[in-house]
Short mmCIF file of C-alpha atoms and ligand atoms in Angstrom, two decimals:
data_model
loop_
_atom_site.label_atom_id
_atom_site.label_comp_id
_atom_site.label_asym_id
_atom_site.label_seq_id
_atom_site.Cartn_x
_atom_site.Cartn_y
_atom_site.Cartn_z
CA MET A 1 80.57 -28.37 16.34
CA TYR A 2 77.36 -30.14 15.40
CA ASN A 3 74.56 -30.16 17.99
CA LYS A 4 74.49 -33.38 19.98
CA LEU A 5 70.75 -34.06 19.97
CA GLN A 6 68.78 -34.67 16.79
CA TYR A 7 65.00 -35.07 17.04
CA ILE A 8 63.50 -37.34 14.39
CA SER A 9 59.89 -36.40 13.81
CA GLN A 10 56.84 -38.65 14.07
CA GLY A 11 53.21 -38.37 13.02
CA ASN A 12 50.89 -39.86 10.42
CA THR A 13 49.43 -36.55 9.28
CA ILE A 14 50.78 -33.06 8.60
CA GLU A 15 48.98 -31.85 11.73
CA GLU A 16 50.47 -34.56 13.97
CA GLN A 17 53.95 -33.93 12.58
CA LEU A 18 53.70 -30.18 13.07
CA TYR A 19 52.36 -30.60 16.59
CA ASN A 20 55.21 -32.94 17.57
CA ILE A 21 57.89 -30.81 15.93
CA HIS A 22 56.56 -27.59 17.44
CA GLN A 23 56.47 -29.18 20.90
CA ALA A 24 60.04 -30.46 20.52
CA LEU A 25 61.29 -27.03 19.40
CA ASP A 26 59.44 -25.31 22.22
CA ALA A 27 61.06 -27.68 24.68
CA GLY A 28 64.55 -26.79 23.41
CA CYS A 29 65.40 -29.15 20.53
CA ASP A 30 67.77 -27.40 18.16
CA TRP A 31 67.97 -29.98 15.38
CA VAL A 32 65.00 -31.57 13.61
CA GLN A 33 65.02 -34.35 11.04
CA MET A 34 61.65 -34.46 9.28
CA ARG A 35 60.73 -38.14 8.81
CA PHE A 36 57.34 -38.50 7.08
CA LYS A 37 57.11 -41.87 5.37
CA ASN A 38 54.77 -43.09 2.61
CA GLN A 39 52.99 -39.78 2.08
CA SER A 40 51.95 -37.92 -1.06
CA THR A 41 54.43 -35.53 -2.67
CA LYS A 42 52.01 -32.67 -2.08
CA ASP A 43 51.65 -33.33 1.66
CA THR A 44 55.37 -33.96 2.14
CA PHE A 45 56.19 -30.68 0.43
CA ALA A 46 53.59 -28.76 2.45
CA LEU A 47 54.92 -30.20 5.69
CA ALA A 48 58.53 -29.49 4.75
CA GLU A 49 57.75 -25.86 4.00
CA ALA A 50 55.98 -25.42 7.33
CA VAL A 51 58.80 -27.16 9.25
CA LYS A 52 61.36 -24.97 7.55
CA PHE A 53 59.56 -21.84 8.78
CA LEU A 54 59.26 -23.25 12.29
CA CYS A 55 62.93 -24.22 12.46
CA GLU A 56 63.95 -20.77 11.22
CA GLU A 57 61.85 -19.19 13.94
CA TYR A 58 63.52 -21.35 16.60
CA LEU A 59 67.01 -21.10 15.04
CA ALA A 60 67.09 -24.89 14.78
CA ASN A 61 68.81 -27.01 12.15
CA PHE A 62 66.42 -28.68 9.75
CA ILE A 63 67.23 -31.74 7.71
CA VAL A 64 64.98 -33.96 5.59
CA ASN A 65 64.91 -37.75 5.82
CA ASP A 66 65.48 -39.70 2.56
CA ASN A 67 64.46 -37.06 0.02
CA LEU A 68 67.43 -35.10 -1.28
CA TYR A 69 65.46 -33.29 -3.97
CA LEU A 70 62.92 -32.06 -1.44
CA ALA A 71 65.75 -30.84 0.80
CA GLN A 72 67.21 -29.00 -2.20
CA GLN A 73 63.87 -27.56 -3.30
CA ILE A 74 63.03 -26.01 0.06
CA ALA A 75 66.63 -25.09 0.90
CA ALA A 76 66.74 -27.20 4.07
CA ASP A 77 70.03 -27.41 5.97
CA GLY A 78 70.57 -30.91 4.66
CA VAL A 79 69.42 -34.48 4.27
CA HIS A 80 69.77 -37.83 6.02
CA LEU A 81 70.32 -40.79 3.69
CA GLY A 82 70.03 -44.47 4.57
CA LEU A 83 71.88 -47.46 3.16
CA THR A 84 69.21 -47.96 0.48
CA ASP A 85 68.70 -44.25 -0.26
CA MET A 86 70.72 -42.16 -2.73
CA ASN A 87 74.48 -42.74 -2.64
CA ILE A 88 76.27 -40.11 -0.56
CA ALA A 89 78.82 -39.20 -3.24
CA GLU A 90 75.96 -38.48 -5.68
CA ALA A 91 74.11 -36.49 -3.02
CA ARG A 92 77.23 -34.43 -2.28
CA ALA A 93 77.67 -33.68 -5.99
CA ILE A 94 74.09 -32.38 -6.13
CA LEU A 95 73.93 -30.48 -2.83
CA GLY A 96 77.45 -29.06 -2.78
CA SER A 97 79.69 -28.58 0.22
CA THR A 98 77.55 -26.23 2.31
CA LYS A 99 74.69 -28.64 3.10
CA ILE A 100 74.68 -31.26 5.83
CA ILE A 101 74.61 -34.85 4.61
CA GLY A 102 74.14 -37.62 7.17
CA GLY A 103 74.44 -41.30 6.38
CA THR A 104 73.14 -44.40 8.14
CA ALA A 105 75.64 -47.07 9.16
CA ASN A 106 75.33 -50.48 10.78
CA THR A 107 78.97 -51.57 10.38
CA PHE A 108 82.46 -50.08 10.36
CA GLU A 109 82.61 -50.69 6.61
CA ASP A 110 79.47 -48.57 6.11
CA ILE A 111 81.20 -45.77 8.03
CA GLU A 112 84.37 -46.01 5.95
CA ASN A 113 82.32 -45.81 2.73
CA HIS A 114 80.25 -42.85 3.88
CA ILE A 115 83.32 -40.89 4.95
CA LYS A 116 85.06 -41.65 1.66
CA ASN A 117 81.95 -40.37 -0.15
CA GLY A 118 81.84 -37.11 1.80
CA CYS A 119 79.21 -37.42 4.53
CA ASP A 120 79.20 -34.92 7.45
CA TYR A 121 77.93 -37.25 10.15
CA ILE A 122 77.01 -40.86 10.69
CA GLY A 123 73.79 -42.23 12.22
CA LEU A 124 75.00 -45.55 13.67
CA GLY A 125 72.45 -48.11 14.80
CA PRO A 126 70.18 -49.54 15.82
CA PHE A 127 71.32 -49.48 19.43
CA ARG A 128 68.37 -51.67 20.49
CA PHE A 129 65.00 -52.79 19.16
CA THR A 130 62.58 -49.98 18.39
CA SER A 131 59.09 -50.01 16.94
CA THR A 132 59.68 -46.60 15.31
CA LYS A 133 61.33 -48.22 12.28
CA GLU A 134 60.44 -51.38 10.36
CA LYS A 135 63.05 -53.75 8.92
CA LEU A 136 65.79 -52.90 11.38
CA SER A 137 69.41 -53.76 10.65
CA PRO A 138 71.14 -56.07 13.18
CA ILE A 139 71.05 -54.60 16.69
CA LEU A 140 74.45 -53.32 17.85
CA GLY A 141 74.04 -53.01 21.61
CA LEU A 142 76.67 -51.19 23.64
CA SER A 143 79.36 -53.71 22.68
CA GLY A 144 78.76 -52.98 18.98
CA TYR A 145 79.38 -49.27 19.54
CA VAL A 146 82.51 -49.95 21.60
CA ALA A 147 83.96 -52.14 18.84
CA ILE A 148 83.07 -49.84 15.93
CA ILE A 149 84.18 -46.60 17.60
CA GLU A 150 87.46 -48.29 18.58
CA LYS A 151 88.05 -49.19 14.92
CA MET A 152 87.32 -45.58 13.94
CA LYS A 153 89.87 -44.33 16.47
CA ASN A 154 92.47 -46.80 15.18
CA SER A 155 91.84 -45.54 11.64
CA ASN A 156 91.91 -41.86 12.66
CA LEU A 157 88.32 -41.34 11.51
CA THR A 158 86.83 -38.38 13.37
CA THR A 159 83.46 -37.84 11.63
CA PRO A 160 80.76 -37.30 14.31
CA VAL A 161 78.73 -40.41 15.08
CA TYR A 162 75.16 -40.31 16.40
CA ALA A 163 73.72 -43.37 18.14
CA ILE A 164 70.14 -44.22 17.16
CA GLY A 165 67.45 -46.73 17.98
CA GLY A 166 65.47 -47.21 21.17
CA ILE A 167 67.66 -44.86 23.18
CA THR A 168 66.52 -43.84 26.68
CA LEU A 169 67.94 -41.37 29.21
CA ASN A 170 69.92 -44.03 31.07
CA ASP A 171 71.71 -45.06 27.87
CA ILE A 172 73.34 -41.67 27.30
CA ASN A 173 76.31 -41.94 29.69
CA PRO A 174 77.48 -45.40 28.60
CA LEU A 175 76.95 -44.49 24.93
CA MET A 176 78.87 -41.20 25.24
CA GLU A 177 81.72 -43.05 26.97
CA THR A 178 82.22 -45.08 23.78
CA GLY A 179 83.25 -41.86 22.00
CA ILE A 180 80.12 -41.12 19.97
CA HIS A 181 79.30 -37.45 19.34
CA GLY A 182 75.58 -37.45 20.11
CA ILE A 183 72.22 -39.18 19.72
CA ALA A 184 69.26 -39.14 17.35
CA VAL A 185 65.93 -39.90 19.02
CA SER A 186 62.31 -40.04 18.09
CA GLY A 187 60.08 -41.99 20.48
CA MET A 188 61.58 -40.82 23.76
CA ILE A 189 60.90 -37.15 22.94
CA THR A 190 57.62 -37.61 21.07
CA GLU A 191 56.04 -39.73 23.78
CA THR A 192 56.89 -37.82 26.97
CA ASP A 193 54.55 -35.24 28.48
CA TYR A 194 57.56 -33.60 30.13
CA LYS A 195 59.56 -32.56 27.06
CA LYS A 196 61.31 -29.53 28.56
CA LYS A 197 62.57 -31.52 31.52
CA LEU A 198 63.65 -34.44 29.33
CA ILE A 199 65.53 -32.27 26.85
CA GLN A 200 67.27 -30.44 29.67
CA GLN A 201 68.31 -33.79 31.19
CA LEU A 202 69.47 -35.10 27.81
CA ASN A 203 71.50 -31.99 27.07
CA GLU A 204 73.09 -32.01 30.54
CA LYS A 205 74.36 -35.52 29.88
CA LEU A 206 75.29 -34.95 26.23
CA TYR A 207 77.24 -31.74 26.89
CA ALA A 208 78.66 -32.75 30.29
CA ASN A 209 82.23 -32.86 29.00
CA VAL A 210 82.09 -29.94 26.59
CA ILE A 211 84.28 -26.99 27.63
CA VAL A 212 82.83 -23.65 26.52
C1 LIG B 301 70.48 -39.84 12.42
C2 LIG B 301 69.83 -40.97 11.71
N1 LIG B 301 70.46 -42.15 11.66
C3 LIG B 301 69.89 -43.19 11.02
C4 LIG B 301 68.65 -43.04 10.40
C5 LIG B 301 68.00 -44.17 9.65
O1 LIG B 301 67.93 -43.87 8.27
P1 LIG B 301 67.40 -45.01 7.26
O2 LIG B 301 68.22 -46.22 7.48
O3 LIG B 301 67.33 -44.46 5.90
O4 LIG B 301 65.96 -45.30 7.78
P2 LIG B 301 64.70 -44.33 7.70
O5 LIG B 301 64.82 -43.33 8.77
O6 LIG B 301 64.67 -43.70 6.35
O7 LIG B 301 63.54 -45.26 7.93
C6 LIG B 301 68.04 -41.78 10.47
N2 LIG B 301 66.85 -41.56 9.88
N3 LIG B 301 68.65 -40.76 11.12
C1 TZP B 302 65.03 -44.09 12.06
C2 TZP B 302 65.70 -45.17 12.80
N1 TZP B 302 66.74 -45.85 12.26
C3 TZP B 302 67.26 -46.77 13.06
S1 TZP B 302 66.42 -46.84 14.53
C4 TZP B 302 65.38 -45.57 14.05
C5 TZP B 302 64.28 -45.05 14.89
C6 TZP B 302 64.74 -44.25 16.04
O1 TZP B 302 63.63 -43.90 16.78
P1 TZP B 302 63.45 -44.19 18.33
O2 TZP B 302 64.29 -43.19 19.06
O3 TZP B 302 61.97 -43.97 18.54
O4 TZP B 302 63.83 -45.61 18.59
MG1 MG B 303 66.05 -43.56 4.72
#
């Protein structure tokens, strides 16, 4: 079973990114997506190498946002690809079957395509407005998730779906009731001074119905 909480990193420099990622890992995050936009190849590679070491130390999953070749080069656990990034079928052909490939979706049709092309999980959103990402796709709100997850159930599609975009603690229960698998968050974790407490609260809600 995939972990239910994915932390998407933030920071404008290598140092800021490493600080935020280290703090999140220390507080109990077990899945990191490194998201470092508009940076030089050299800096992105240096950061990715350092994050890989950190995630190994904390036994956390490590995936790279956007850049499949970087993920391949540093032997990350996988990559997250958006609707305008590399096609998932092509990515699967390059990475093989052992790596995690996530795909962004905003509609049921996006989900159908990604599953056909071999993705492992879907990042479905945005749930609500967020300043973390520019040029957001149409906002889904809770009703959007209810409708899309219902269509997945009717089509027997069981690929794990992660909600994303402006998610706060109080959103977890209603979102999980729609049938999603988990959440991907950036701001909520990066911005709090009480990361351990927040991650414990998030995990309690996310894993409330998991029988071990
Ligand atoms: C888990 C998850 N879901 C969606 C996204 C968004 O990806 P994308 O649309 O490519 O946008 P950027 O993150 O690249 O700005 C994501 N990163 N992770
Ligand atoms: C990368 C991304 N894609 C859709 S919303 C989003 C940002 C999620 O970050 P936050 O949890 O801070 O809203
Ligand atoms: Mg992208």
